[in-house]
Coordinates of C-alpha atoms in Angstrom, one line a residue:
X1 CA 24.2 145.5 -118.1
X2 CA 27.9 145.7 -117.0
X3 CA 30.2 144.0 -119.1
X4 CA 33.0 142.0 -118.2
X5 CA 36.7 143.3 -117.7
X6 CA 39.6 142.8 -119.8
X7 CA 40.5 140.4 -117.1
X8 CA 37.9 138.6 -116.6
X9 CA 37.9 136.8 -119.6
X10 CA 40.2 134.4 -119.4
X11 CA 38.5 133.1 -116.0
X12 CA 35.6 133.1 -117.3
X13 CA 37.0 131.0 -120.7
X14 CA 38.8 128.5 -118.5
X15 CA 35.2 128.6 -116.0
X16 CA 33.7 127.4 -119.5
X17 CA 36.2 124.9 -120.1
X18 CA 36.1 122.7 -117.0
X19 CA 31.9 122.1 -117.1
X20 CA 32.7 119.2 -118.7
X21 CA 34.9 117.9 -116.0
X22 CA 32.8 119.3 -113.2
X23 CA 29.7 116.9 -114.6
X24 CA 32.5 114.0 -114.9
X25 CA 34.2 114.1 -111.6
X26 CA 30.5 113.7 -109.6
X27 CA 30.8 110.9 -107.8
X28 CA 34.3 109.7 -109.1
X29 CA 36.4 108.3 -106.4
X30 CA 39.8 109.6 -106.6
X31 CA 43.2 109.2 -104.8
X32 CA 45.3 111.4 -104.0
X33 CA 49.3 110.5 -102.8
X34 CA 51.4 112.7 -101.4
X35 CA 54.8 112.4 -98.9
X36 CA 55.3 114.3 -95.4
X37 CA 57.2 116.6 -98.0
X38 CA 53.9 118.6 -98.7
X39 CA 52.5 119.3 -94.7
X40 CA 56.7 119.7 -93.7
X41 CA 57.0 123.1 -95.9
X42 CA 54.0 124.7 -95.4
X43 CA 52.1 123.6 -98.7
X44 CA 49.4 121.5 -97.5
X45 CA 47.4 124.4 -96.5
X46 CA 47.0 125.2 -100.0
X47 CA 46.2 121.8 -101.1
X48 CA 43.3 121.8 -98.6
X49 CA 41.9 124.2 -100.6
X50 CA 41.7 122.5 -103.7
X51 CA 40.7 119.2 -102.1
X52 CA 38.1 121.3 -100.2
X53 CA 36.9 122.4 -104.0
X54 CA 36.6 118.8 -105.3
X55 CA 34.9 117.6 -102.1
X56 CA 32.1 120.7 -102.4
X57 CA 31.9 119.0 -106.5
X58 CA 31.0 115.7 -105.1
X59 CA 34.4 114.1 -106.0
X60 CA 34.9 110.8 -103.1
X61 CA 38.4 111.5 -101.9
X62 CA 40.7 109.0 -100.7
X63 CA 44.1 110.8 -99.3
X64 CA 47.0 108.3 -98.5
X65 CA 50.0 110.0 -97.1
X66 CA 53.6 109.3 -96.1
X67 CA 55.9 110.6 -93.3
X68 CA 59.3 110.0 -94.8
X69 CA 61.0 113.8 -93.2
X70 CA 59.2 113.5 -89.9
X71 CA 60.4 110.0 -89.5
X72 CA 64.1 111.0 -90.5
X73 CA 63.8 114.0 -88.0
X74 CA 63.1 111.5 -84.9
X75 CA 65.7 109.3 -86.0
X76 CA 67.8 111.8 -86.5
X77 CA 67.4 113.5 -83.4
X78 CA 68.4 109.8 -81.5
X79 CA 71.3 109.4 -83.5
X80 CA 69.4 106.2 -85.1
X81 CA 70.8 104.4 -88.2
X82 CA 69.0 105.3 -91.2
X83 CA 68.9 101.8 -93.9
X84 CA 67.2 101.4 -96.8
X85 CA 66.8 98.5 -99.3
X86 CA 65.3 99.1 -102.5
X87 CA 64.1 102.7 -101.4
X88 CA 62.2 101.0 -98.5
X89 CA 63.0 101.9 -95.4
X90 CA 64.5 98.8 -92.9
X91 CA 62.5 99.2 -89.6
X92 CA 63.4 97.9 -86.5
X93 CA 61.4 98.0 -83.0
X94 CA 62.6 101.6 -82.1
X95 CA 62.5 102.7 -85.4
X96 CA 59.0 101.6 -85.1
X97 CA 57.8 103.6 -82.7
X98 CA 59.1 106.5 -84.6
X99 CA 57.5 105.6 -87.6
X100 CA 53.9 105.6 -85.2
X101 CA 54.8 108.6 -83.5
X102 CA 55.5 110.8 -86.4
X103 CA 52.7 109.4 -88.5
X104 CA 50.2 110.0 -85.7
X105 CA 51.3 113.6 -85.1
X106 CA 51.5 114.0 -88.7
X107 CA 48.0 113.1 -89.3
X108 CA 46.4 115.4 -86.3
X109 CA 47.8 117.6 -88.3
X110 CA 46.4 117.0 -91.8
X111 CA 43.0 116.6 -89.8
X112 CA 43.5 119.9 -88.3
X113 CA 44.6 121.7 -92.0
X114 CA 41.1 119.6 -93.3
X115 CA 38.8 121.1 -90.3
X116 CA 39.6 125.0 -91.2
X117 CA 36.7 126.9 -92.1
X118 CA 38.2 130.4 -91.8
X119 CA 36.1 133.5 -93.2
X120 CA 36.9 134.7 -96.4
X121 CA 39.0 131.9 -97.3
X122 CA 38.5 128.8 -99.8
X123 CA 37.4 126.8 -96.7
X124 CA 35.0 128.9 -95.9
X125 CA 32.1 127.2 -94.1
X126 CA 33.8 124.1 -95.1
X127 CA 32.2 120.8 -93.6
X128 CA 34.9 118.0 -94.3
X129 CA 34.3 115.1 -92.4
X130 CA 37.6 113.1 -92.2
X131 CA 37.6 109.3 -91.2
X132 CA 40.2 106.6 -91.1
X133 CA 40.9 102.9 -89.5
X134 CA 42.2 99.9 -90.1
X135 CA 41.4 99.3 -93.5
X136 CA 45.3 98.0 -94.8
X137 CA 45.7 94.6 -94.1
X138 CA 49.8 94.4 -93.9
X139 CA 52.2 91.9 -94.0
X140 CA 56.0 91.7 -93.8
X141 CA 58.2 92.0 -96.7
X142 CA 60.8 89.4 -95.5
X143 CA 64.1 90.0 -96.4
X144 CA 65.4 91.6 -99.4
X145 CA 68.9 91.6 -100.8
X146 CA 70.0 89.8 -98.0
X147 CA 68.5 92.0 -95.3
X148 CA 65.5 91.2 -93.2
X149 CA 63.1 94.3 -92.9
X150 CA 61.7 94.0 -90.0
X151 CA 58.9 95.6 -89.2
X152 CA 58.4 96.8 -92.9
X153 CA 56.0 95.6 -94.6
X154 CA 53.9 95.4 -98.0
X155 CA 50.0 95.7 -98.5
X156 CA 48.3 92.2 -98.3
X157 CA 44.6 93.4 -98.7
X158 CA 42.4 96.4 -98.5
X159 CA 39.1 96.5 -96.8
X160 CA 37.6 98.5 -99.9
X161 CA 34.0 98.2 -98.6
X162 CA 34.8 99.3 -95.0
X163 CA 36.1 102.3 -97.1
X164 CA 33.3 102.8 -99.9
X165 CA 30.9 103.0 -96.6
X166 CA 32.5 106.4 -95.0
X167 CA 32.7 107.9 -98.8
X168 CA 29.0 106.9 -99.1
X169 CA 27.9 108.7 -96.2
X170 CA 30.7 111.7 -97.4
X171 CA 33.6 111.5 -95.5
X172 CA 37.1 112.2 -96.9
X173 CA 38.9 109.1 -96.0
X174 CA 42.7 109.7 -94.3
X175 CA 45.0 106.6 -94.9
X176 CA 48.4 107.0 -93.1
X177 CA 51.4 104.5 -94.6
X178 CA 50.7 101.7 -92.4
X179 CA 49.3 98.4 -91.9
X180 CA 48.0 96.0 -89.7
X181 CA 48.2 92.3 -89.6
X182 CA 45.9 89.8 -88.0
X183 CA 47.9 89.2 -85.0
X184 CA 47.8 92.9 -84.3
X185 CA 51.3 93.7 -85.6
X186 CA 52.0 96.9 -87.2
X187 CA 53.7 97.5 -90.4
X188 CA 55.9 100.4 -91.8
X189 CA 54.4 100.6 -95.4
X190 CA 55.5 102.5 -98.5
X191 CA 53.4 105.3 -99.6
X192 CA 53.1 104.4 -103.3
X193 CA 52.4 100.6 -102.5
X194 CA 49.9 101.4 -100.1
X195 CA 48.5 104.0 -102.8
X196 CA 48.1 101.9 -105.5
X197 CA 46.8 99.2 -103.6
X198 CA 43.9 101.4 -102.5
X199 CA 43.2 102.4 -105.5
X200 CA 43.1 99.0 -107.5
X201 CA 40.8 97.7 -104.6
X202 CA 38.1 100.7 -104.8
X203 CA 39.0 100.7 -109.3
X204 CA 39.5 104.5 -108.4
X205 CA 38.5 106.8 -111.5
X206 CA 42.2 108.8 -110.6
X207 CA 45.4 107.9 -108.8
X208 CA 47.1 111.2 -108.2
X209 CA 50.5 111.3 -106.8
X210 CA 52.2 114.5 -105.8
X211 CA 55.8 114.2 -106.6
X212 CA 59.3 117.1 -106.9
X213 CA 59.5 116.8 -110.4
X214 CA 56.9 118.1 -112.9
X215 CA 55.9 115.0 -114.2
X216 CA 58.1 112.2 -116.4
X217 CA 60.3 113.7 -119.0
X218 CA 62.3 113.1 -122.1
X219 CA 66.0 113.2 -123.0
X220 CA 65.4 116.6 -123.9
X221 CA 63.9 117.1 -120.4
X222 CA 60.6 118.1 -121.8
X223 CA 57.5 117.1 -119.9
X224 CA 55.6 113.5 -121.4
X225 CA 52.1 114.1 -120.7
X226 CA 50.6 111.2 -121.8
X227 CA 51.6 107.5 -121.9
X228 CA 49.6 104.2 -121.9
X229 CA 51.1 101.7 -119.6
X230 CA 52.6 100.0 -122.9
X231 CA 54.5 103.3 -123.0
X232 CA 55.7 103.6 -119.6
X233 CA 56.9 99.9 -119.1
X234 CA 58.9 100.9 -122.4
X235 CA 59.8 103.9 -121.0
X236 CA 61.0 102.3 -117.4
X237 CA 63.0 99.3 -119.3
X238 CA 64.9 101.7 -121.6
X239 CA 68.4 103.0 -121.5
X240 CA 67.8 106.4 -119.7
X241 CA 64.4 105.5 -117.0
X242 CA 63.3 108.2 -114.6
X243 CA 65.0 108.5 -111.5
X244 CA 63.4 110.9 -108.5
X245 CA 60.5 110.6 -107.8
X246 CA 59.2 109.7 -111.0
X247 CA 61.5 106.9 -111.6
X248 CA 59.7 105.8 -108.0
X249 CA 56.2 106.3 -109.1
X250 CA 55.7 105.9 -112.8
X251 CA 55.5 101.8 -111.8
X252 CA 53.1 101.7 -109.6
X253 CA 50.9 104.3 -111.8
X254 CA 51.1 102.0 -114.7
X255 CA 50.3 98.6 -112.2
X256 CA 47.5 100.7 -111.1
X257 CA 46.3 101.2 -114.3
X258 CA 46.9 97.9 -115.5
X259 CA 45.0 96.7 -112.3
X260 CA 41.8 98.4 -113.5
X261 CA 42.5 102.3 -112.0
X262 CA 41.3 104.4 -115.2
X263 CA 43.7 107.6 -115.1
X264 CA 46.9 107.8 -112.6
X265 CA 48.5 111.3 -112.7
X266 CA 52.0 112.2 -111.7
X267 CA 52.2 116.0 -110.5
X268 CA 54.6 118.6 -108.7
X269 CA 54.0 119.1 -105.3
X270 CA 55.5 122.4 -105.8
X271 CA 53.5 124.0 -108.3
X272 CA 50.6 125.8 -106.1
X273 CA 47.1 124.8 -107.7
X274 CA 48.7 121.7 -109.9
X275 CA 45.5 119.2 -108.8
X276 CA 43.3 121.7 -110.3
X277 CA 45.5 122.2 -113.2
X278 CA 45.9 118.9 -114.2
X279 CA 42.5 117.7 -113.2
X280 CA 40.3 120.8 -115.0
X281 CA 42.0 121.5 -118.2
X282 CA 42.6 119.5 -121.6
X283 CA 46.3 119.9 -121.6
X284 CA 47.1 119.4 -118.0
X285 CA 50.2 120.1 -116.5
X286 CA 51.9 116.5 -115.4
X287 CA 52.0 113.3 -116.6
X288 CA 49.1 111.0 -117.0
X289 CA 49.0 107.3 -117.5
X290 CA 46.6 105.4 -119.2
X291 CA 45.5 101.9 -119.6
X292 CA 44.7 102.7 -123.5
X293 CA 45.8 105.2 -126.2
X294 CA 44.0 108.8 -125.1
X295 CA 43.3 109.8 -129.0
X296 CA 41.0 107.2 -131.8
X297 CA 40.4 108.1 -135.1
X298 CA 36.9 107.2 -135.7
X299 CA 34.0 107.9 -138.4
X300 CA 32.0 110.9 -137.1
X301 CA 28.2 110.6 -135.9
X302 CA 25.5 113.7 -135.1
X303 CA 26.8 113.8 -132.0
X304 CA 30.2 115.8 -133.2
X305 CA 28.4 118.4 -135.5
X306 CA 29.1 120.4 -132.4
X307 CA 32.5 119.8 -131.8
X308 CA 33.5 120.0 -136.0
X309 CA 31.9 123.1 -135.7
X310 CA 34.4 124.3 -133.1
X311 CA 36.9 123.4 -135.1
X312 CA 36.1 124.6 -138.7
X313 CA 34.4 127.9 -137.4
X314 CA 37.8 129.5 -136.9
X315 CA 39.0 128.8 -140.3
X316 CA 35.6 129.5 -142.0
X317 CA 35.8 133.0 -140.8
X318 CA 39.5 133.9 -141.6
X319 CA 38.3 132.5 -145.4
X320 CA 41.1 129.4 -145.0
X321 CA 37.4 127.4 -145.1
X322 CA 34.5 127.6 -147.4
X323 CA 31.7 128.4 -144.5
X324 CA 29.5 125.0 -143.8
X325 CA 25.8 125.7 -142.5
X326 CA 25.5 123.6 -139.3
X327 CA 22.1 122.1 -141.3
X328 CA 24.1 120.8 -144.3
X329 CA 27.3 119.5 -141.4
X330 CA 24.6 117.7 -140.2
X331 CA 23.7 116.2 -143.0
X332 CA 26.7 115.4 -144.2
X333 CA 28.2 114.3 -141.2
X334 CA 28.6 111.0 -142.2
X335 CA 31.2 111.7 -144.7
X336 CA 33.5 113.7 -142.1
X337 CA 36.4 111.9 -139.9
X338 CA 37.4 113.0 -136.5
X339 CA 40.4 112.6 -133.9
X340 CA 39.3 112.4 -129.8
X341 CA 41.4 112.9 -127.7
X342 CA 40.2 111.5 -123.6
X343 CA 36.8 112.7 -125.6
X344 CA 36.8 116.4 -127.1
X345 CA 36.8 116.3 -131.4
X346 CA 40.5 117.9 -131.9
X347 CA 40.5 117.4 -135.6
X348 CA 38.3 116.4 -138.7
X349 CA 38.2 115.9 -142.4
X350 CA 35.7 114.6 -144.8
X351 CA 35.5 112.8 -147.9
X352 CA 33.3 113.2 -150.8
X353 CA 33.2 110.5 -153.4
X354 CA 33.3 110.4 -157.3
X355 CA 32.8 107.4 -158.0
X356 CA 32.5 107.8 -161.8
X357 CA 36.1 109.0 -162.0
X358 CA 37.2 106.9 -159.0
X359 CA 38.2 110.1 -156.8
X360 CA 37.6 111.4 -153.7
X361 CA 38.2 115.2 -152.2
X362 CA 39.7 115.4 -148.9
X363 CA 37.7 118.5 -147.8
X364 CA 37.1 120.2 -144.2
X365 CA 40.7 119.5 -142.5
X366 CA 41.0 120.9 -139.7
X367 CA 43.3 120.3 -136.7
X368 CA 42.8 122.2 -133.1
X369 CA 45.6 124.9 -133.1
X370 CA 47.0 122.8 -129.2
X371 CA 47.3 119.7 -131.8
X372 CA 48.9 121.0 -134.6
X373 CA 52.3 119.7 -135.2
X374 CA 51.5 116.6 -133.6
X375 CA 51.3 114.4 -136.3
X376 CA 47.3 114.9 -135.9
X377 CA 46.6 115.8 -139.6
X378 CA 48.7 113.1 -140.7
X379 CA 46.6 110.6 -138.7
X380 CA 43.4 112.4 -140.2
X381 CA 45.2 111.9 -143.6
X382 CA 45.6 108.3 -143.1
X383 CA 42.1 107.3 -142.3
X384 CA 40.6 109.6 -145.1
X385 CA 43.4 107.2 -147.5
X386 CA 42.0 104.0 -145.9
X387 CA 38.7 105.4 -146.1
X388 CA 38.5 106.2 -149.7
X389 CA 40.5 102.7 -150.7
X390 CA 38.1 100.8 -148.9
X391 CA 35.6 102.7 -151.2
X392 CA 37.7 101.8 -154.1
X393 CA 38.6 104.6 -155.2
X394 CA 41.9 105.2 -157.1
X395 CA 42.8 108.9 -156.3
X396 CA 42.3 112.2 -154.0
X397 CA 42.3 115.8 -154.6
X398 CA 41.7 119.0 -152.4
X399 CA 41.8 122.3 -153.5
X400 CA 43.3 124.9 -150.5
X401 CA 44.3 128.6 -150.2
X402 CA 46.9 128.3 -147.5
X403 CA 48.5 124.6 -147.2
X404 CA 49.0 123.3 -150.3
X405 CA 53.1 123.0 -148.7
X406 CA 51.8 120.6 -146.2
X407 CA 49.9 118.8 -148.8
X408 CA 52.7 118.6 -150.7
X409 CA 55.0 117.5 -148.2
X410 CA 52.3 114.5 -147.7
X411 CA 52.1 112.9 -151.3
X412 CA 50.0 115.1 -153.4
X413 CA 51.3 117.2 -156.6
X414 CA 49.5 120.3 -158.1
X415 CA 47.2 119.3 -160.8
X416 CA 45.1 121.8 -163.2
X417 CA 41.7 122.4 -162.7
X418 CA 41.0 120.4 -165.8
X419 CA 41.5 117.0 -164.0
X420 CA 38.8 117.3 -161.5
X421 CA 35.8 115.8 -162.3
X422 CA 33.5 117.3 -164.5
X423 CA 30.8 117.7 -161.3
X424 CA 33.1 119.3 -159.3
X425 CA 34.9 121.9 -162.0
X426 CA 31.2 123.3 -162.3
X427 CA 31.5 123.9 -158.5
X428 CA 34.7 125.6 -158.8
X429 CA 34.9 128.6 -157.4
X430 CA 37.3 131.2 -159.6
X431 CA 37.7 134.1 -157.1
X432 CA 38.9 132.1 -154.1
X433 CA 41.9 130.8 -156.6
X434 CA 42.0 127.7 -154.9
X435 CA 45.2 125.2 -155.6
X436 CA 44.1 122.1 -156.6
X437 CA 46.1 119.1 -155.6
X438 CA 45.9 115.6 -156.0
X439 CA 47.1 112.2 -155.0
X440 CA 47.1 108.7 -156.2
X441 CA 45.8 106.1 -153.9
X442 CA 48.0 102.9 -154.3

């Protein structure tokens, strides 16, 4: 049988990876948020493919777009004034009629990019049904700051059911940045208000937007990729918020999330293949937001000998680990810790009780190499403290070969083999030299 290339490997690893997701994206309704920015230079074509993928997966998809550049070109071109209040734009009558203009031609367009099915291309005998109507009810926004917008309006309601009926019978569903009112008025929206709205009405699974900037970022200016909502209204209120795009976004994520959306992602629009990117692997490559904290340190059940195996198998073989049979793991499971993180074990630790000598050994630590660094073992370290009190137990030791410095550096002194207790001295294994370390539990 041929074996696989050098090359290959690393698709086929990352193939591996993203079953998981596959199996949890069937049937999710997810959507997606992106500006005329992303059809103007050329990269929606790519983005079709992607969507094309997670349409053939089962994914519902919801795309709400905006037409901010085509609108500015038709004003432009009449030598219009150009307003806005609050980062909306103020619409008058003529603007108006540019605003329908360039959103209709604009969406031919993405209908066109959606119906491709060229040979030998990702869209390949592609059948994407795309539907759309008047599924935002709209109404004006008034006047803001002192100036009356017009024909601009905000999202009053969303006909949710109108739009779970098109996704039942598997149409992609193609919401332009407008609205319509009762009295048959039409209403310049905003793209991330009418986003979120849709979103929050159909309690999406994903709210992706599609921004210029990577994601949110730090004063360092390196990418945040996770924050609960908790953590971007902190975030928004401090000293230094986002400005850009994200500083436009990263609020109406978080309200959608607060609103019942599970996951809202913030992504560049530049980055060819970033939907997939975040979307299929663990790390991701934007920001997400969260309702709750992604990673819960819990007691361990049968159901993670698998992924503690992943995890200690590694270390087992360089020798850092004594090796576990999975048959005695799953025995002892019970005793062992672990960290999840959006539902894959990245760490563990167990504890094995003495309760004679009132001691405990902190055994089997073991953090995912992506997690290390994180503050991950401390966490683990925590609950195995907490665990072992609430066992009454006075002290902890751990014999290692290659991080006694970290233990160290978390409480523990080195201690002779004499103070162990007497059951696990016998147990003590002389050619692995082992440092023993221990801790007093207070």
């Amino acid at each position: 049988m041929p074996q696989a290339a050098d090359g290959d490997v690393p698709f086929v690893h990352w193939f591996r990876a993203a079953a998981p997701y596959i199996h949890a994206f069937r049937g999710r309704t997810f959507v997606v948020a992106f500006g005329g920015e992303v059809v103007a230079d050329g990269r929606f074509v790519s983005l079709t493919h992607d969507l094309n993928l997670l349409a053939s997966l089962g994914v519902r998809l919801v795309l709400v777009h905006g037409a901010r550049p085509q609108i500015e070109a038709r004003l432009k071109a009449r030598g219009a004034r150009i307003q806005y209040v609050r980062d909306m734009r103020v619409t008058d009558e003529p603007a108006l009629a540019d605003v329908k203009e360039a959103s209709g031609r604009l969406r031919m367009e993405i209908e066109a990019l959606l119906s491709m099915g060229l040979p030998n291309s990702p869209m390949a005998n592609a059948t994407i049904r795309v539907s759309g109507g008047n599924f935002v009810v709209a109404q004006p926004v008034g006047v803001v700051d002192g100036v009356d917008m017009l024909y601009t309006g905000e999202v009053r309601k969303v006909n949710a059911e109108a739009i779970r009926n098109r996704l039942d019978d598997g149409e992609l569903v193609l919401l332009s940045s407008l609205g319509f009112s009762p009295t048959g008025e039409i209403f310049n929206l905003t793209l991330e208000d009418t986003a979120c709205h849709v979103a929050h009405a159909l309690a999406a699974d994903k709210l992706v937007f599609l921004m210029d900037e990577p994601g949110v970022v730090d004063g360092e200016g390196d990418l945040v990729r996770e924050l609960t909502v908790s953590d971007a209204e902190r975030v928004m209120a401090g000293r230094r918020p986002p400005r850009g795009d994200a500083g436009l976004y990263l609020p109406f994520a978080a309200r959608a999330c607060h609103g019942g959306v599970k996951r809202a992602h913030l992504i560049s629009r530049h980055q060819d293949g970033a939907l997939l990117l975040e979307l299929f692997t663990h790390e991701g490559v934007g920001t997400m937001v969260t309702q709750d904290p992604l990673q819960t340190v819990r007691t361990a059940t049968v159901d993670d000998v698998g992924g503690v195996i992943g995890l200690i198998e590694p270390l087992e073989v360089d020798g850092t680990l004594v090796k576990r049979p999975r048959e005695l793991l799953e025995r002892e499971i019970g005793r062992f810790t672990v960290l999840e993180h959006d539902g894959r074990i990245v760490g563990c630790a167990a504890l094995y009780h003495f309760p004679d000598d009132r001691a405990g050994e902190l055994a089997c630590l073991a953090v995912h190499p992506t997690y290390r660094g994180t503050g991950a073992g401390e966490r683990l370290l925590r609950a195995i403290e907490a665990r072992a009190r609430r066992a009454r137990l006075e002290r902890l030791f751990v014999l290692t070969t290659r991080t006694a410095h970290w233990f160290v550096e978390n409480g523990f002194t080195e201690i002779d083999i004499d103070s162990l207790p007497s059951q696990r001295r016998e147990l003590y294994n002389l050619q692995r030299r082992s440092k023993v370390l221990g801790k007093a539990l207070r």
